Tab-separated table of C-alpha atoms and ligand atoms in Angstrom:
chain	number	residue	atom	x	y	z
V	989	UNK	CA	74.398	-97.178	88.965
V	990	UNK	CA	77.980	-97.272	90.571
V	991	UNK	CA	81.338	-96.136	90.304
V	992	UNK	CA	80.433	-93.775	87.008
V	993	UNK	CA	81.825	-90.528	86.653
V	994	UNK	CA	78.260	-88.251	86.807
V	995	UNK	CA	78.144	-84.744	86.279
V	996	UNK	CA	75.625	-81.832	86.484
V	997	UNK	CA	75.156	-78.187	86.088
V	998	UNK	CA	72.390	-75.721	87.868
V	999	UNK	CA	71.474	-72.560	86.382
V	1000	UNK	CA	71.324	-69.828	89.457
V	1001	UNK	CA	68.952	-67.987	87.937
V	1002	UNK	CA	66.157	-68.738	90.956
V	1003	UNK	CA	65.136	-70.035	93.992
V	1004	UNK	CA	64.704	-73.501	93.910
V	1005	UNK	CA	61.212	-75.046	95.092
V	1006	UNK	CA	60.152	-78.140	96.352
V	1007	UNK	CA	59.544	-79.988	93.077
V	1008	UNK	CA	63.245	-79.035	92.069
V	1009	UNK	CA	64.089	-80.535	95.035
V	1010	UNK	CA	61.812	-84.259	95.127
V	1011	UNK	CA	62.505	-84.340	91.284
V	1012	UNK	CA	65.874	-83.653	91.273
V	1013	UNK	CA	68.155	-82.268	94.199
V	1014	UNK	CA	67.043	-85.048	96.397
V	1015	UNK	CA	68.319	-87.867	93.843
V	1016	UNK	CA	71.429	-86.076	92.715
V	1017	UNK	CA	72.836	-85.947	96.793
V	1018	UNK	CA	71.333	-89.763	96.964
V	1019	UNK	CA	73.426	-91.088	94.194
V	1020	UNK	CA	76.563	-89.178	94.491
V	1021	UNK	CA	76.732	-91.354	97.496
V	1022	UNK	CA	77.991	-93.993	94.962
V	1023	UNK	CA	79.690	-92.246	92.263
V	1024	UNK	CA	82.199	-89.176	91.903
V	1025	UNK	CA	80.393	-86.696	91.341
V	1026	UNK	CA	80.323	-82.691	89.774
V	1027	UNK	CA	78.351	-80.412	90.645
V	1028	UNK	CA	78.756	-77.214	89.240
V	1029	UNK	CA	76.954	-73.974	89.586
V	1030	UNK	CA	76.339	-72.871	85.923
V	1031	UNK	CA	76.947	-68.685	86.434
V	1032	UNK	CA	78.347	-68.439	82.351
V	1033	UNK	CA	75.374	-70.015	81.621
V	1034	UNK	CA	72.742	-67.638	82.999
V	1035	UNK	CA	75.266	-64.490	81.627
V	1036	UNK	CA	72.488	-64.865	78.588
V	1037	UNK	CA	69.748	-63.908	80.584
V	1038	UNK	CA	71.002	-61.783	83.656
V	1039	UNK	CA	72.811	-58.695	83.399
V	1040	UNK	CA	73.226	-57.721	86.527
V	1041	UNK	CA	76.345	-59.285	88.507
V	1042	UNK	CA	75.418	-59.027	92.013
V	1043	UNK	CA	72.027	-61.064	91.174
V	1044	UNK	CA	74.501	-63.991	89.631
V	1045	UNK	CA	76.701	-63.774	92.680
V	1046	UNK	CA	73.714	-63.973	94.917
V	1047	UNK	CA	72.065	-66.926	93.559
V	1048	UNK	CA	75.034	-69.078	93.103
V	1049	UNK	CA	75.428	-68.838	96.999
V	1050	UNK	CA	71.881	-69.575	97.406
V	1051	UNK	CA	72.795	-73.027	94.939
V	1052	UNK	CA	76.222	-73.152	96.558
V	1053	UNK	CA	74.526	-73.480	100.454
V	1054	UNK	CA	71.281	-75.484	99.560
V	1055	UNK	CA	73.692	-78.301	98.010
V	1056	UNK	CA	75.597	-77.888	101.630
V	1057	UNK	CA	72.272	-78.006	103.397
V	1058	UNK	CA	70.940	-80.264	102.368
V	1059	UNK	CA	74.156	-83.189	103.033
V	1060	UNK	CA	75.814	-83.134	99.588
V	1061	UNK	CA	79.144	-85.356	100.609
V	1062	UNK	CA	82.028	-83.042	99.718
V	1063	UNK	CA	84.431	-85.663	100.037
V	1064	UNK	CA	82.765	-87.945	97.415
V	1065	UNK	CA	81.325	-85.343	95.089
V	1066	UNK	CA	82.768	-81.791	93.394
V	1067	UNK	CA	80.891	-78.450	93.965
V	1068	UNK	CA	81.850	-75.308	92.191
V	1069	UNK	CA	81.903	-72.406	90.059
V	1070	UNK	CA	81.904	-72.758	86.944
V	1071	UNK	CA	83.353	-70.123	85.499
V	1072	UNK	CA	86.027	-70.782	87.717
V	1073	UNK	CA	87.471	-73.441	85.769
V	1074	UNK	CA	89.304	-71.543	82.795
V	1075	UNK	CA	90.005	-74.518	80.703
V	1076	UNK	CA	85.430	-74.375	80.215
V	1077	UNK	CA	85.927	-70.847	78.108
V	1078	UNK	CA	88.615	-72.209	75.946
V	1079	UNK	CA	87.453	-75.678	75.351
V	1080	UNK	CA	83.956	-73.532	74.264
V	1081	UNK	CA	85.720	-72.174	71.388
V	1082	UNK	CA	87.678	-75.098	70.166
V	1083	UNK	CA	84.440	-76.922	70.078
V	1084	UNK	CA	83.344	-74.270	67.624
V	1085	UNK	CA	85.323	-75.506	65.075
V	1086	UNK	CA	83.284	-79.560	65.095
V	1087	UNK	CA	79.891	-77.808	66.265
V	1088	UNK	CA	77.368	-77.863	62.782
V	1089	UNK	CA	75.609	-74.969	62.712
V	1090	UNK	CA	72.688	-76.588	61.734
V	1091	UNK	CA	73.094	-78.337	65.212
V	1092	UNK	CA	72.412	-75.520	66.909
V	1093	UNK	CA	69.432	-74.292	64.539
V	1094	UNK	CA	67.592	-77.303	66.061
V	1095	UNK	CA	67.758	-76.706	69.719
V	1096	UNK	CA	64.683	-76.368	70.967
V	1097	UNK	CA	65.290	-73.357	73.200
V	1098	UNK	CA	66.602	-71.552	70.583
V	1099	UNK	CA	63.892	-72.613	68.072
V	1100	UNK	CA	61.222	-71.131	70.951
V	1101	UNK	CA	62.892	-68.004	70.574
V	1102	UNK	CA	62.040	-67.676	67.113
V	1103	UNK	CA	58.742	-69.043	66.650
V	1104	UNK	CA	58.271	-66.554	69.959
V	1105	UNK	CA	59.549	-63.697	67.885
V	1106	UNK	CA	57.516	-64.493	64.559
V	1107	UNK	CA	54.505	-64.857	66.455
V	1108	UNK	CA	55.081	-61.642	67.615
V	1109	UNK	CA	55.724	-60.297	64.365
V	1110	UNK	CA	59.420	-59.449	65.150
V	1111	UNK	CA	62.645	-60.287	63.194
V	1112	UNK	CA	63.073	-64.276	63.899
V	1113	UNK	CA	66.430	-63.192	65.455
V	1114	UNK	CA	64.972	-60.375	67.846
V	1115	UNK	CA	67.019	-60.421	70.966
V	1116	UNK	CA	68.531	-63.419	70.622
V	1117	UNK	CA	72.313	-63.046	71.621
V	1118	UNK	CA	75.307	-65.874	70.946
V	1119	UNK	CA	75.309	-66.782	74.766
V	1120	UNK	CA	71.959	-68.225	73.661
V	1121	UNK	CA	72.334	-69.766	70.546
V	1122	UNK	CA	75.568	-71.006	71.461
V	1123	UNK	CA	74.544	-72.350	74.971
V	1124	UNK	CA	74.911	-76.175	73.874
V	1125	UNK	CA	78.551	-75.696	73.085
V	1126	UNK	CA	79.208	-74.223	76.032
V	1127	UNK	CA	77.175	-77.045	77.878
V	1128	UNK	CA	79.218	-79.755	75.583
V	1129	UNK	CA	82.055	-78.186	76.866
V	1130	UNK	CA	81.119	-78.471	80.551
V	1131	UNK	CA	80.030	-82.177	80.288
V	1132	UNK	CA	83.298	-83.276	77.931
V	1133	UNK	CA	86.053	-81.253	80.261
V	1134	UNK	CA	85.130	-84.190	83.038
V	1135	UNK	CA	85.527	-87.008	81.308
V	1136	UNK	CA	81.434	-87.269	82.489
V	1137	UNK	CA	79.689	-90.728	81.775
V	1138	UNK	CA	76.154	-89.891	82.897
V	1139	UNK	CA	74.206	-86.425	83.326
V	1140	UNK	CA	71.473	-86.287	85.129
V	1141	UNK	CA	68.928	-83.585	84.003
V	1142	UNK	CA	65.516	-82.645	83.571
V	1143	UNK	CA	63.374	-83.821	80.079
V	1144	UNK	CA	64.311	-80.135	79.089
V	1145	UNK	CA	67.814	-80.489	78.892
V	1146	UNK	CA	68.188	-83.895	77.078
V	1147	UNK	CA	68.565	-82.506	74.296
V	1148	UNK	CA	71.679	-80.439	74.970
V	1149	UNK	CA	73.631	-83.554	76.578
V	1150	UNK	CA	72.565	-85.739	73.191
V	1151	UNK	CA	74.350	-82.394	71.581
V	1152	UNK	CA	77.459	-83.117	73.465
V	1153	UNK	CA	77.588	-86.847	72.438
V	1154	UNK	CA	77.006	-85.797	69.071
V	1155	UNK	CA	79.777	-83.124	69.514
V	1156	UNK	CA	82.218	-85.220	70.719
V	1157	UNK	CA	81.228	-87.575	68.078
V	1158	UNK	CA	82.310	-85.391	65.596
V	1159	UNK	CA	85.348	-84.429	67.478
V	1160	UNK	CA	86.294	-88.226	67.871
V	1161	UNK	CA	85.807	-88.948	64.147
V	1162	UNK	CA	88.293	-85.797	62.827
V	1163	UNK	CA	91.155	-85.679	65.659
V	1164	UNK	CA	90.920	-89.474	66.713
V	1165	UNK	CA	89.488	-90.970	70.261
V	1166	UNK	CA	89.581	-87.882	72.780
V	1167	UNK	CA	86.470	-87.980	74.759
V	1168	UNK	CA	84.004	-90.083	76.152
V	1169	UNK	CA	80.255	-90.156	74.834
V	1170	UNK	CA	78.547	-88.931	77.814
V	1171	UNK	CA	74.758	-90.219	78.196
V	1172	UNK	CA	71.565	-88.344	79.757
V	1173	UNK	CA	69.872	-89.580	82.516
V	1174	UNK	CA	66.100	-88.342	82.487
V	1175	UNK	CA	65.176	-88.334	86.714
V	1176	UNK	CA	61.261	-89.604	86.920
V	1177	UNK	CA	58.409	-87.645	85.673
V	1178	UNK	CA	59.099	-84.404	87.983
V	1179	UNK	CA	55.333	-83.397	86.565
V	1180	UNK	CA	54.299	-86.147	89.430
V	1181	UNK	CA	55.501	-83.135	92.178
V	1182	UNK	CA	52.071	-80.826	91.826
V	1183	UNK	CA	52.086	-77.166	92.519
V	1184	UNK	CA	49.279	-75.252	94.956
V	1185	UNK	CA	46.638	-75.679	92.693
V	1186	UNK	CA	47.435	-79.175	91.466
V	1187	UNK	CA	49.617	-78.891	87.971
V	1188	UNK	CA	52.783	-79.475	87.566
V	1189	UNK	CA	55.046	-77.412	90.227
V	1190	UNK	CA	56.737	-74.623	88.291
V	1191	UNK	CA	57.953	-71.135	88.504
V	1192	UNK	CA	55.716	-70.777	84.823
V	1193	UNK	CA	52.697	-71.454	87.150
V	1194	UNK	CA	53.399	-69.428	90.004
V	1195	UNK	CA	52.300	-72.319	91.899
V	1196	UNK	CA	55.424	-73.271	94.067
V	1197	UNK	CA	56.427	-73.537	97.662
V	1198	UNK	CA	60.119	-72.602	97.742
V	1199	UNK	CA	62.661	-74.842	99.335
V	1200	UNK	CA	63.464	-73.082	102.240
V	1201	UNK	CA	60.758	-70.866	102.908
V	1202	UNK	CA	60.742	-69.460	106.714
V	1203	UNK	CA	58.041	-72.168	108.417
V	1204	UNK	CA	55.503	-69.356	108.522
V	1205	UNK	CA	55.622	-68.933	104.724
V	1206	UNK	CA	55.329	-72.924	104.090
V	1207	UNK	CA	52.509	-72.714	106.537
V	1208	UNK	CA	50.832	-70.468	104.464
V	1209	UNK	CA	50.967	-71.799	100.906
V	1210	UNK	CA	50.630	-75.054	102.305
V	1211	UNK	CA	47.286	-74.142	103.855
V	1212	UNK	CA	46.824	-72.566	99.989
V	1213	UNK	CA	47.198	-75.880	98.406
V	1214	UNK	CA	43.659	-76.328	96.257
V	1215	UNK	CA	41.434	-79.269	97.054
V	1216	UNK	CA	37.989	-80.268	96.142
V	1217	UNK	CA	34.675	-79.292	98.303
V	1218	UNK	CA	34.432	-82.840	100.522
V	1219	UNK	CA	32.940	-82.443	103.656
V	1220	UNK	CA	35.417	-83.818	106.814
V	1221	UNK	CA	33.286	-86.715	107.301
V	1222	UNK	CA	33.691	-87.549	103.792
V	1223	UNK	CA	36.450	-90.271	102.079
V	1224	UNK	CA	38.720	-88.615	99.994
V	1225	UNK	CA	40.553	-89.842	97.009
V	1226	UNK	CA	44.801	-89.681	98.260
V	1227	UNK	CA	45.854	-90.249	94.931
V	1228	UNK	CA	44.192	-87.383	93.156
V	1229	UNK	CA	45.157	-85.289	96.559
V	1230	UNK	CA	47.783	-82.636	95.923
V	1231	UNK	CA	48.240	-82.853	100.159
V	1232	UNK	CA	48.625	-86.400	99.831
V	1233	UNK	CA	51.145	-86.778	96.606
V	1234	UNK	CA	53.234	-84.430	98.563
V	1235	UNK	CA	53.078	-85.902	101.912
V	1236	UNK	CA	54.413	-89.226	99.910
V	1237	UNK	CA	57.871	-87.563	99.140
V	1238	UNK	CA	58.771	-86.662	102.723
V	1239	UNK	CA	57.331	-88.887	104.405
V	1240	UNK	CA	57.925	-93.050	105.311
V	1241	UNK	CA	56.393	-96.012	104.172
V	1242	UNK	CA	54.356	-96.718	107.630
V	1243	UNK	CA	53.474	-92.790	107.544
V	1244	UNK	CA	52.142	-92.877	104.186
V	1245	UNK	CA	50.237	-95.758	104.126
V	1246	UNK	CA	48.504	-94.522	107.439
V	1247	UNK	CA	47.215	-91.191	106.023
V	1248	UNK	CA	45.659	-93.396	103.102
V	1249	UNK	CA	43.690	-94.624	105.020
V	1250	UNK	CA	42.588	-91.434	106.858
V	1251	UNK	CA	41.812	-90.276	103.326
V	1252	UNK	CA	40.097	-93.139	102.515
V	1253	UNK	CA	38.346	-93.646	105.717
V	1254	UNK	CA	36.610	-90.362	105.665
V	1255	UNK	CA	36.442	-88.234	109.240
V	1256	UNK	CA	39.444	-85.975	108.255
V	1257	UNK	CA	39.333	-82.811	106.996
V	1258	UNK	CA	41.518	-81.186	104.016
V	1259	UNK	CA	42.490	-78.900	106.933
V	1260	UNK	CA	43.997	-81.371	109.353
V	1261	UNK	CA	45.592	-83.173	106.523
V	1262	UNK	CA	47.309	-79.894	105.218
V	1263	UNK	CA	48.412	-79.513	108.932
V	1264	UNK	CA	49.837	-83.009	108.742
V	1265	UNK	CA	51.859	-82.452	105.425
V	1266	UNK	CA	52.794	-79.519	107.195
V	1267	UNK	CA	54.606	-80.891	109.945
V	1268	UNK	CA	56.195	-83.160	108.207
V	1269	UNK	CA	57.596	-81.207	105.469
V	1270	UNK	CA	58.757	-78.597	108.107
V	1271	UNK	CA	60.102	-81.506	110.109
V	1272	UNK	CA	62.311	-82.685	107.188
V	1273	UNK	CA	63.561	-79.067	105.990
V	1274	UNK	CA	63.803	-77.437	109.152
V	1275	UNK	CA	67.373	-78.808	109.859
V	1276	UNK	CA	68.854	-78.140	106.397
V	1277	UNK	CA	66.911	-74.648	106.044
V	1278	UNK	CA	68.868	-73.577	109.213
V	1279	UNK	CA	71.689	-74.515	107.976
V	1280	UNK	CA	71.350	-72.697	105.060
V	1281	UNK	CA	70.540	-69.739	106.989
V	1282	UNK	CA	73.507	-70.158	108.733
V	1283	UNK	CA	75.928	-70.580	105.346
V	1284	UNK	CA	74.105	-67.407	103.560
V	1285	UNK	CA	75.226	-65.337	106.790
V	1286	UNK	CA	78.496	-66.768	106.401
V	1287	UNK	CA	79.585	-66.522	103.236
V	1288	UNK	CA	83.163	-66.685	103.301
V	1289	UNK	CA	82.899	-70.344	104.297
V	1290	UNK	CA	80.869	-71.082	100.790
V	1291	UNK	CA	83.379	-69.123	98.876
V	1292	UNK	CA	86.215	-71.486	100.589
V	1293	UNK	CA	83.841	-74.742	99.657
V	1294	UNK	CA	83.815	-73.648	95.635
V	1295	UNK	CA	87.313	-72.644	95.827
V	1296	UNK	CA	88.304	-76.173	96.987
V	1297	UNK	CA	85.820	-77.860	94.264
V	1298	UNK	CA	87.518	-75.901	91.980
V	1299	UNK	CA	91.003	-76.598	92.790
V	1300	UNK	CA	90.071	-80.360	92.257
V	1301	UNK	CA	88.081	-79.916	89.340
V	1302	UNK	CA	90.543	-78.155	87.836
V	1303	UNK	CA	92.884	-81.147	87.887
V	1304	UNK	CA	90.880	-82.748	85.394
V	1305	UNK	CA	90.131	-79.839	83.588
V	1306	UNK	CA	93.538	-79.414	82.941
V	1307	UNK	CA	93.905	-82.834	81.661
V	1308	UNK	CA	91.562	-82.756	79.344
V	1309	UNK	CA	92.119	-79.369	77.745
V	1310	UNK	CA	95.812	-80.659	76.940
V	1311	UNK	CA	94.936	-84.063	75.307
V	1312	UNK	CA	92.324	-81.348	73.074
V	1313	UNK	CA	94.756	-78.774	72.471
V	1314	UNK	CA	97.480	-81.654	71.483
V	1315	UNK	CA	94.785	-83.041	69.367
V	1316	UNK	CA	93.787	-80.229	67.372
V	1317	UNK	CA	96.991	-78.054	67.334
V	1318	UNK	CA	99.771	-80.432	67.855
L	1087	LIG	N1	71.513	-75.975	80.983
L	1087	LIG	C1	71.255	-76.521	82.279
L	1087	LIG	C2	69.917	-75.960	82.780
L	1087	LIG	O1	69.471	-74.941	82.306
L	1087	LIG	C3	72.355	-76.198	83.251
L	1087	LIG	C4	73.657	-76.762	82.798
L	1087	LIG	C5	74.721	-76.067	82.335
L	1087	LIG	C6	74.022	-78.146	82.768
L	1087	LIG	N2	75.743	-76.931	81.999
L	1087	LIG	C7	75.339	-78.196	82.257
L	1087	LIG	C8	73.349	-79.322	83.114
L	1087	LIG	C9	76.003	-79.415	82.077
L	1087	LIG	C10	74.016	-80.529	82.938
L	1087	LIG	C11	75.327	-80.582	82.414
L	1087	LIG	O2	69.323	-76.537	83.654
């Protein structure tokens, strides 16, 4: 993929961890090599969930510095706020007025709320707020302000982006050609990136190792990571190894295919290997986590990044939001 306008949006709602990172992060810095890319930091989007401003503020520095950290080109791609680009709130509403309702009665995260409230015995509606069961228009109108092509998301959020091609669909057919249909791009099976005790890494599981833990916490939950009860002298199976599916995201092809065969050769503890995919890991984060150390104690020099993302974004946001107003108001 080249030369494609590819946008995407992260919720700072939590520390990232390292399947965030293999499954996604990682890829997103890798391809906006080739193509102009936005990244945004999606603050309206948590507003449904946290309530407490100076918890927002925090973690979209923490997203803001760990894009920095970890080499996002700022000259080829677009990092901001997003509720820094005005034109996001007002194309929101104007969307309103295309959006089915019944479009948003079928998104799945909504849907969860309710079938978690009647299970509960509650009103279907309990606590559910408009932020949440309008969250795809606002997401529509994130993805159509660019002019976006491709998103790249988790499986989770594929169904939001198909809502925004279906949105501007609909827009398209009543006002006449305004916006590109953008299209999802689904990274590889993230469930491949296991957690401490070997499912899927996830905050659900309270099985992760965060991104830029201090080395003496990766250490630790490293050392944590479950394995079965082989002796040293023992082979060992890499591919059902949690040690060894990690190892094979930091680590080269030489280095990889070497600690197969330790695995498979037997005479290596789980121990030693743990102390292997330590080093490694630390030797690959160690450089951007200081870094990001750095940018968190310096935060006026984020704040200067996002404003200058936003100034460009805004360019296009501007655009856009005149060829919609023009189309729908004249
Ligand atoms: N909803 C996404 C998530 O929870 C974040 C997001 C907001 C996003 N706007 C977006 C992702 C636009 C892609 C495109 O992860």
């Amino acid at each position: 993929m080249e030369n494609k306008i590819v946008l995407t949006g992260i919720k700072p709602t939590g520390t990232p961890h390292l399947g965030n990172y293999v499954g996604a992060l990682k890829p997103l810095i890798e391809q906006s090599k080739t193509n102009k890319t936005y990244i945004f930091i999606a603050d309206l989007h948590a507003l449904n969930i946290i309530k407490n401003p100076k918890d927002i503020k925090q973690h979209t520095y923490e997203i803001a510095a760990l894009m920095i950290a970890l080499g996002l080109d700022l000259n080829n791609s677009i990092l901001f706020r997003q509720s820094d680009i005005v034109q996001v709130y007002q194309l929101a509403t104007l969307l309103m007025n295309v959006t089915p309702k019944g479009l948003m009665n079928r998104a799945h995260s909504y849907k969860a709320a309710i079938d978690k409230n009647t299970a509960a015995g509650l009103d279907e509606d309990a606590g559910v707020n408009m932020g949440l069961y309008t969250y795809p228009i606002l997401m529509a109108a994130d993805i159509l302000l660019y002019d976006t092509d491709v998103v790249p998301v988790g499986a989770d959020q594929k169904q939001h982006v198909e809502f925004a091609r279906d949105i501007a669909g609909y827009f398209n057919h009543t006002y006449g050609k305004t916006f590109k249909l953008p299209e999802p791009i689904i990274g590889e099976d993230t469930g491949i990136i296991p957690g401490l005790d070997g499912r899927k890494m996830s905050k659900s599981y309270d099985n992760v190792i965060p991104l830029f833990a201090p080395e003496s916490e990766l250490k630790k939950k490293i050392m944590r990571i479950i394995t079965d009860s082989k002796l040293p002298e023992e082979p060992k199976d890499p591919d059902t190894s949690t040690i060894f599916q990690l190892y094979k995201n930091f680590a080269t092809e030489s280095e990889i295919a070497e600690l197969r065969e330790k695995f498979l050769a037997g005479g290596m503890g789980y121990g030693t290997a743990k102390t292997i995919l330590f080093e490694k890991i630390n030797s690959v984060l160690s450089g951007p986590r200081a870094e990001y150390e750095r940018l968190m104690s310096n935060q006026s020099e984020i704040d200067k990044i996002l404003e200058e993302g936003a100034k460009r974004a805004r360019i296009v946001a501007e655009k856009t939001f005149e060829r919609v107003h023009k189309a729908m108001l004249g």
